[in-house]
PDB file of C-alpha atoms in Angstrom:
ATOM      1  CA  MET A 177     130.082 124.439 127.833  1.00 31.00           C
ATOM      2  CA  PRO A 178     130.410 121.239 125.753  1.00 36.00           C
ATOM      3  CA  GLU A 179     128.372 121.253 122.556  1.00 41.00           C
ATOM      4  CA  ARG A 180     126.434 118.219 123.799  1.00 40.00           C
ATOM      5  CA  LEU A 181     125.024 120.121 126.749  1.00 37.00           C
ATOM      6  CA  ARG A 182     124.339 123.433 125.066  1.00 39.00           C
ATOM      7  CA  GLY A 183     120.669 124.240 125.397  1.00 39.00           C
ATOM      8  CA  ALA A 184     119.796 121.000 127.203  1.00 47.00           C
ATOM      9  CA  GLY A 185     116.449 121.501 128.919  1.00 58.00           C
ATOM     10  CA  ASP A 186     116.003 124.834 127.190  1.00 77.00           C
ATOM     11  CA  PRO A 187     112.589 125.493 125.604  1.00 86.00           C
ATOM     12  CA  GLN A 188     114.321 126.442 122.361  1.00 90.00           C
ATOM     13  CA  SER A 189     115.673 122.915 121.896  1.00 89.00           C
ATOM     14  CA  LEU A 190     112.202 121.466 122.483  1.00 89.00           C
ATOM     15  CA  ILE A 191     110.703 123.803 119.890  1.00 93.00           C
ATOM     16  CA  ARG A 192     113.286 122.651 117.377  1.00 95.00           C
ATOM     17  CA  LEU A 193     112.490 119.003 118.041  1.00 95.00           C
ATOM     18  CA  MET A 194     108.783 119.687 117.556  1.00 95.00           C
ATOM     19  CA  VAL A 195     109.466 121.411 114.242  1.00 96.00           C
ATOM     20  CA  TRP A 196     111.763 118.651 112.948  1.00 97.00           C
ATOM     21  CA  LEU A 197     109.260 115.896 113.701  1.00 96.00           C
ATOM     22  CA  SER A 198     106.196 117.795 112.557  1.00 95.00           C
ATOM     23  CA  PRO A 199     104.317 116.282 109.583  1.00 92.00           C
ATOM     24  CA  SER A 200     104.957 119.557 107.755  1.00 93.00           C
ATOM     25  CA  PHE A 201     108.754 119.266 107.977  1.00 96.00           C
ATOM     26  CA  PRO A 202     109.925 118.519 104.406  1.00 96.00           C
ATOM     27  CA  VAL A 203     111.256 114.972 104.642  1.00 95.00           C
ATOM     28  CA  GLY A 204     108.588 113.338 102.455  1.00 93.00           C
ATOM     29  CA  GLY A 205     107.418 110.927 105.151  1.00 92.00           C
ATOM     30  CA  PHE A 206     103.891 110.964 103.695  1.00 92.00           C
ATOM     31  CA  ALA A 207     105.166 108.940 100.724  1.00 93.00           C
ATOM     32  CA  TYR A 208     106.138 105.861 102.757  1.00 93.00           C
ATOM     33  CA  SER A 209     104.262 103.197 104.695  1.00 92.00           C
ATOM     34  CA  GLY A 210     107.164 101.017 105.854  1.00 91.00           C
ATOM     35  CA  GLY A 211     105.546  97.929 104.340  1.00 91.00           C
ATOM     36  CA  LEU A 212     102.168  98.619 105.930  1.00 95.00           C
ATOM     37  CA  GLU A 213     100.514  98.928 102.523  1.00 92.00           C
ATOM     38  CA  ALA A 214     101.565  95.374 101.665  1.00 92.00           C
ATOM     39  CA  ALA A 215     100.264  94.183 105.033  1.00 93.00           C
ATOM     40  CA  VAL A 216      96.892  95.746 104.250  1.00 93.00           C
ATOM     41  CA  ALA A 217      96.824  94.374 100.699  1.00 92.00           C
ATOM     42  CA  GLU A 218      97.503  90.830 101.935  1.00 92.00           C
ATOM     43  CA  GLY A 219      94.971  90.997 104.758  1.00 93.00           C
ATOM     44  CA  HIS A 220      97.329  91.065 107.741  1.00 93.00           C
ATOM     45  CA  VAL A 221      96.077  94.492 108.846  1.00 95.00           C
ATOM     46  CA  SER A 222      92.365  95.047 108.278  1.00 95.00           C
ATOM     47  CA  GLY A 223      91.220  97.176 111.204  1.00 96.00           C
ATOM     48  CA  ALA A 224      92.147  99.207 114.258  1.00 97.00           C
ATOM     49  CA  GLY A 225      93.015  96.184 116.391  1.00 96.00           C
ATOM     50  CA  ASP A 226      95.346  94.768 113.777  1.00 96.00           C
ATOM     51  CA  LEU A 227      97.032  98.129 113.279  1.00 97.00           C
ATOM     52  CA  ALA A 228      97.586  98.663 117.002  1.00 97.00           C
ATOM     53  CA  ALA A 229      99.111  95.199 117.281  1.00 96.00           C
ATOM     54  CA  TRP A 230     101.286  95.843 114.214  1.00 95.00           C
ATOM     55  CA  LEU A 231     102.681  99.031 115.755  1.00 97.00           C
ATOM     56  CA  GLU A 232     103.298  97.373 119.109  1.00 95.00           C
ATOM     57  CA  VAL A 233     105.322  94.602 117.458  1.00 94.00           C
ATOM     58  CA  LEU A 234     107.415  97.086 115.469  1.00 94.00           C
ATOM     59  CA  LEU A 235     108.089  99.044 118.652  1.00 96.00           C
ATOM     60  CA  GLY A 236     109.001  96.012 120.705  1.00 94.00           C
ATOM     61  CA  ALA A 237     110.836  93.767 118.278  1.00 93.00           C
ATOM     62  CA  GLY A 238     111.036  95.349 114.842  1.00 92.00           C
ATOM     63  CA  SER A 239     112.209  98.247 112.720  1.00 93.00           C
ATOM     64  CA  LEU A 240     111.071 101.004 115.077  1.00 96.00           C
ATOM     65  CA  ARG A 241     113.079  99.496 117.916  1.00 96.00           C
ATOM     66  CA  ASN A 242     116.210  99.243 115.772  1.00 96.00           C
ATOM     67  CA  ASP A 243     115.769 102.760 114.417  1.00 97.00           C
ATOM     68  CA  ALA A 244     115.502 104.071 117.975  1.00 98.00           C
ATOM     69  CA  ILE A 245     118.694 102.254 119.011  1.00 98.00           C
ATOM     70  CA  LEU A 246     120.549 103.713 116.026  1.00 98.00           C
ATOM     71  CA  LEU A 247     119.188 107.167 116.849  1.00 98.00           C
ATOM     72  CA  ALA A 248     120.452 106.840 120.415  1.00 98.00           C
ATOM     73  CA  GLU A 249     123.901 105.772 119.245  1.00 98.00           C
ATOM     74  CA  ALA A 250     124.077 108.688 116.788  1.00 98.00           C
ATOM     75  CA  HIS A 251     123.003 111.049 119.562  1.00 98.00           C
ATOM     76  CA  ARG A 252     125.891 109.861 121.735  1.00 97.00           C
ATOM     77  CA  ALA A 253     128.384 109.984 118.844  1.00 96.00           C
ATOM     78  CA  PHE A 254     127.397 113.293 117.264  1.00 96.00           C
ATOM     79  CA  ASP A 255     130.739 114.974 117.995  1.00 94.00           C
ATOM     80  CA  ASP A 256     132.906 112.022 116.910  1.00 95.00           C
ATOM     81  CA  ALA A 257     133.094 112.001 113.094  1.00 95.00           C
ATOM     82  CA  GLY A 258     134.573 108.499 112.824  1.00 95.00           C
ATOM     83  CA  ARG A 259     132.112 106.874 115.203  1.00 96.00           C
ATOM     84  CA  LEU A 260     129.184 108.711 113.658  1.00 96.00           C
ATOM     85  CA  SER A 261     130.214 107.543 110.177  1.00 95.00           C
ATOM     86  CA  GLU A 262     130.259 103.936 111.407  1.00 97.00           C
ATOM     87  CA  VAL A 263     126.768 104.273 112.867  1.00 97.00           C
ATOM     88  CA  ALA A 264     125.491 105.757 109.603  1.00 96.00           C
ATOM     89  CA  ALA A 265     127.042 102.926 107.568  1.00 96.00           C
ATOM     90  CA  LEU A 266     125.546 100.309 109.890  1.00 97.00           C
ATOM     91  CA  ALA A 267     122.094 101.884 109.692  1.00 96.00           C
ATOM     92  CA  ALA A 268     122.187 101.785 105.893  1.00 94.00           C
ATOM     93  CA  ALA A 269     123.381  98.175 105.874  1.00 93.00           C
ATOM     94  CA  LEU A 270     120.611  97.020 108.207  1.00 93.00           C
ATOM     95  CA  ALA A 271     117.773  98.026 105.868  1.00 89.00           C
ATOM     96  CA  GLY A 272     115.684  94.905 105.314  1.00 84.00           C
ATOM     97  CA  SER A 273     114.720  95.644 101.714  1.00 88.00           C
ATOM     98  CA  ALA A 274     115.508  98.037  98.890  1.00 90.00           C
ATOM     99  CA  GLU A 275     112.414 100.088  99.658  1.00 91.00           C
ATOM    100  CA  ARG A 276     113.266 100.340 103.338  1.00 90.00           C
ATOM    101  CA  TYR A 277     116.769 101.454 102.402  1.00 93.00           C
ATOM    102  CA  TYR A 278     115.541 104.246 100.144  1.00 94.00           C
ATOM    103  CA  GLU A 279     112.893 105.236 102.679  1.00 93.00           C
ATOM    104  CA  ALA A 280     115.546 105.731 105.367  1.00 95.00           C
ATOM    105  CA  ILE A 281     118.145 107.364 103.131  1.00 96.00           C
ATOM    106  CA  ASN A 282     115.839 109.698 101.227  1.00 96.00           C
ATOM    107  CA  GLN A 283     114.219 110.962 104.404  1.00 97.00           C
ATOM    108  CA  GLY A 284     117.613 111.317 106.078  1.00 97.00           C
ATOM    109  CA  ASP A 285     119.015 113.384 103.226  1.00 96.00           C
ATOM    110  CA  ALA A 286     115.888 115.549 103.124  1.00 97.00           C
ATOM    111  CA  PHE A 287     116.040 116.046 106.890  1.00 97.00           C
ATOM    112  CA  LEU A 288     119.664 117.182 106.798  1.00 97.00           C
ATOM    113  CA  ALA A 289     118.962 119.589 103.944  1.00 97.00           C
ATOM    114  CA  ALA A 290     116.083 121.182 105.856  1.00 97.00           C
ATOM    115  CA  ALA A 291     117.945 121.133 109.187  1.00 97.00           C
ATOM    116  CA  SER A 292     120.657 123.345 107.672  1.00 96.00           C
ATOM    117  CA  ALA A 293     118.394 126.226 108.734  1.00 96.00           C
ATOM    118  CA  TRP A 294     119.888 125.532 112.194  1.00 96.00           C
ATOM    119  CA  PRO A 295     123.640 125.542 111.371  1.00 95.00           C
ATOM    120  CA  GLN A 296     125.713 123.137 113.444  1.00 95.00           C
ATOM    121  CA  PRO A 297     129.151 121.537 112.869  1.00 96.00           C
ATOM    122  CA  VAL A 298     127.506 118.104 112.936  1.00 96.00           C
ATOM    123  CA  LEU A 299     125.972 118.756 109.517  1.00 96.00           C
ATOM    124  CA  SER A 300     129.432 118.570 107.954  1.00 94.00           C
ATOM    125  CA  ARG A 301     130.016 115.191 109.611  1.00 94.00           C
ATOM    126  CA  LEU A 302     126.950 113.644 107.995  1.00 94.00           C
ATOM    127  CA  GLY A 303     127.192 113.012 104.281  1.00 89.00           C
ATOM    128  CA  ALA A 304     124.688 111.966 101.656  1.00 91.00           C
ATOM    129  CA  GLY A 305     123.082 108.618 102.326  1.00 94.00           C
ATOM    130  CA  THR A 306     122.569 109.088 106.065  1.00 97.00           C
ATOM    131  CA  ALA A 307     119.619 107.158 107.466  1.00 97.00           C
ATOM    132  CA  TYR A 308     116.775 109.222 108.904  1.00 97.00           C
ATOM    133  CA  SER A 309     117.146 107.943 112.466  1.00 98.00           C
ATOM    134  CA  VAL A 310     120.878 108.668 112.510  1.00 98.00           C
ATOM    135  CA  ALA A 311     120.382 112.162 111.112  1.00 98.00           C
ATOM    136  CA  ILE A 312     117.772 113.008 113.740  1.00 98.00           C
ATOM    137  CA  GLY A 313     119.830 111.642 116.613  1.00 98.00           C
ATOM    138  CA  ALA A 314     123.000 113.507 115.674  1.00 98.00           C
ATOM    139  CA  VAL A 315     121.319 116.816 114.838  1.00 97.00           C
ATOM    140  CA  ALA A 316     119.201 116.716 117.983  1.00 97.00           C
ATOM    141  CA  ALA A 317     122.259 116.166 120.166  1.00 96.00           C
ATOM    142  CA  ALA A 318     124.142 118.990 118.464  1.00 96.00           C
ATOM    143  CA  ASN A 319     121.230 121.314 119.166  1.00 95.00           C
ATOM    144  CA  GLY A 320     121.056 120.390 122.824  1.00 92.00           C
ATOM    145  CA  VAL A 321     117.965 118.176 122.717  1.00 94.00           C
ATOM    146  CA  VAL A 322     118.307 115.489 125.381  1.00 94.00           C
ATOM    147  CA  LEU A 323     118.163 111.871 124.291  1.00 95.00           C
ATOM    148  CA  ALA A 324     115.059 110.953 126.286  1.00 94.00           C
ATOM    149  CA  GLU A 325     112.968 113.637 124.594  1.00 94.00           C
ATOM    150  CA  THR A 326     114.388 112.840 121.165  1.00 96.00           C
ATOM    151  CA  LEU A 327     113.597 109.138 121.431  1.00 97.00           C
ATOM    152  CA  LEU A 328     110.060 109.652 122.658  1.00 96.00           C
ATOM    153  CA  ALA A 329     109.246 112.273 120.026  1.00 96.00           C
ATOM    154  CA  PHE A 330     110.783 110.188 117.236  1.00 97.00           C
ATOM    155  CA  LEU A 331     108.878 107.013 118.121  1.00 98.00           C
ATOM    156  CA  GLN A 332     105.603 108.897 118.493  1.00 97.00           C
ATOM    157  CA  ALA A 333     106.109 110.641 115.153  1.00 97.00           C
ATOM    158  CA  GLN A 334     106.884 107.361 113.403  1.00 97.00           C
ATOM    159  CA  CYS A 335     103.772 105.706 114.806  1.00 97.00           C
ATOM    160  CA  ALA A 336     101.673 108.740 113.878  1.00 97.00           C
ATOM    161  CA  GLN A 337     102.985 108.548 110.329  1.00 96.00           C
ATOM    162  CA  LEU A 338     101.981 104.882 110.045  1.00 97.00           C
ATOM    163  CA  VAL A 339      98.565 105.641 111.499  1.00 97.00           C
ATOM    164  CA  SER A 340      98.164 108.387 108.911  1.00 97.00           C
ATOM    165  CA  ALA A 341      99.090 105.910 106.185  1.00 96.00           C
ATOM    166  CA  ALA A 342      96.451 103.513 107.501  1.00 96.00           C
ATOM    167  CA  ILE A 343      93.804 106.243 107.206  1.00 97.00           C
ATOM    168  CA  ARG A 344      94.724 106.810 103.571  1.00 96.00           C
ATOM    169  CA  LEU A 345      94.605 103.072 102.957  1.00 95.00           C
ATOM    170  CA  GLY A 346      91.038 102.980 104.277  1.00 96.00           C
ATOM    171  CA  VAL A 347      91.836 100.695 107.204  1.00 96.00           C
ATOM    172  CA  ILE A 348      90.753 103.076 109.971  1.00 96.00           C
ATOM    173  CA  GLY A 349      89.002 106.402 110.427  1.00 96.00           C
ATOM    174  CA  GLN A 350      90.250 109.498 112.208  1.00 96.00           C
ATOM    175  CA  ARG A 351      88.580 108.690 115.534  1.00 97.00           C
ATOM    176  CA  GLN A 352      90.142 105.249 115.533  1.00 97.00           C
ATOM    177  CA  ALA A 353      93.493 106.813 114.667  1.00 97.00           C
ATOM    178  CA  VAL A 354      93.328 109.091 117.695  1.00 97.00           C
ATOM    179  CA  ALA A 355      92.316 106.190 119.925  1.00 98.00           C
ATOM    180  CA  ILE A 356      95.264 104.099 118.707  1.00 98.00           C
ATOM    181  CA  LEU A 357      97.749 106.884 119.368  1.00 97.00           C
ATOM    182  CA  ALA A 358      96.280 107.475 122.809  1.00 97.00           C
ATOM    183  CA  GLY A 359      96.529 103.777 123.580  1.00 97.00           C
ATOM    184  CA  LEU A 360     100.193 103.687 122.587  1.00 97.00           C
ATOM    185  CA  GLU A 361     101.311 106.362 125.050  1.00 96.00           C
ATOM    186  CA  GLY A 362     102.390 103.983 127.790  1.00 96.00           C
ATOM    187  CA  GLN A 363     104.295 101.719 125.436  1.00 95.00           C
ATOM    188  CA  LEU A 364     106.005 104.641 123.721  1.00 97.00           C
ATOM    189  CA  ILE A 365     107.271 105.925 127.059  1.00 96.00           C
ATOM    190  CA  ALA A 366     108.426 102.471 128.132  1.00 96.00           C
ATOM    191  CA  ARG A 367     110.199 101.776 124.831  1.00 96.00           C
ATOM    192  CA  ALA A 368     111.932 105.145 124.802  1.00 96.00           C
ATOM    193  CA  GLN A 369     113.148 104.640 128.365  1.00 95.00           C
ATOM    194  CA  ALA A 370     114.399 101.141 127.581  1.00 96.00           C
ATOM    195  CA  VAL A 371     116.244 102.176 124.421  1.00 96.00           C
ATOM    196  CA  GLU A 372     117.973 105.042 126.225  1.00 94.00           C
ATOM    197  CA  THR A 373     120.272 102.524 127.930  1.00 93.00           C
ATOM    198  CA  MET A 374     120.792 100.266 124.889  1.00 96.00           C
ATOM    199  CA  GLY A 375     123.709 100.113 122.473  1.00 94.00           C
ATOM    200  CA  LEU A 376     124.528  98.554 119.125  1.00 95.00           C
ATOM    201  CA  ASP A 377     124.827  95.095 120.694  1.00 94.00           C
ATOM    202  CA  ASP A 378     121.085  95.275 121.361  1.00 93.00           C
ATOM    203  CA  LEU A 379     120.167  95.578 117.675  1.00 94.00           C
ATOM    204  CA  GLY A 380     118.022  92.791 116.288  1.00 90.00           C
ATOM    205  CA  SER A 381     114.461  92.033 115.287  1.00 85.00           C
ATOM    206  CA  ALA A 382     111.913  89.245 115.254  1.00 83.00           C
ATOM    207  CA  THR A 383     109.477  90.593 112.666  1.00 82.00           C
ATOM    208  CA  VAL A 384     110.075  88.301 109.710  1.00 84.00           C
ATOM    209  CA  LEU A 385     106.595  88.839 108.285  1.00 88.00           C
ATOM    210  CA  ALA A 386     106.999  92.624 108.276  1.00 85.00           C
ATOM    211  CA  ASP A 387     110.348  92.293 106.497  1.00 85.00           C
ATOM    212  CA  LEU A 388     108.918  89.925 103.893  1.00 89.00           C
ATOM    213  CA  LEU A 389     105.950  92.199 103.256  1.00 88.00           C
ATOM    214  CA  SER A 390     108.301  95.127 102.762  1.00 87.00           C
ATOM    215  CA  MET A 391     110.092  93.111 100.079  1.00 87.00           C
ATOM    216  CA  ARG A 392     106.864  92.022  98.414  1.00 86.00           C
ATOM    217  CA  HIS A 393     105.672  95.602  98.262  1.00 87.00           C
ATOM    218  CA  GLU A 394     108.472  96.257  95.765  1.00 85.00           C
ATOM    219  CA  THR A 395     106.529  94.308  93.133  1.00 86.00           C
ATOM    220  CA  GLN A 396     103.009  95.131  94.279  1.00 81.00           C
ATOM    221  CA  TYR A 397     100.922  95.967  91.208  1.00 79.00           C
ATOM    222  CA  SER A 398      98.883  98.879  92.545  1.00 81.00           C
ATOM    223  CA  ARG A 399     100.090 101.042  95.408  1.00 84.00           C
ATOM    224  CA  LEU A 400      99.852 104.466  97.026  1.00 89.00           C
ATOM    225  CA  PHE A 401     103.200 104.476  98.837  1.00 89.00           C
ATOM    226  CA  GLN A 402     106.839 104.012  97.926  1.00 83.00           C
ATOM    227  CA  SER A 403     107.386 101.452 100.684  1.00 86.00           C
TER     228      SER A 403
END
């Protein structure tokens, strides 16, 4: 059986995906806000409504959409070392700021180090400096996790991480956080389904403000997060 199909639909592959995207998996995601901290500091996100809108824009036209497309491409290319290397290089080059670059690369490297507990040939095809989304896509494919499940779990985990950051920034409380995540379910499913059929030609964003805030966060005087 081809490596791509091994374990597809098997409960074991789903368990692995759940472990990899758990908040307790050692990738250091708690240290990053993806520019959200700057958005809060400058008054663009001041409550639950603003945060929900912020997440919806990132999913539909921003960094989360691009990360999902790159994940999907890495998933499809996991057994092609040359193609996978090109996807990894493109993902690193597309980072909109220095902080976003280090956020993606540091988490990617940490993910690959921890994922070595599940040995797969794909780990030797991914070197240091692999973006988080690319690492997840390739490792998931090698372990038989289907793309649809990987995309949906990745997008939900990324949104949950940003919601968690918003709690620590004092923008929302825990009940509001749960309500936001519940309200995103339909959009997460729709975005994951849409990205499943996309390729690198579909990359692009229209979130200039989010990109600028990520850059301004680099010089923010007082901050909790690294991005």
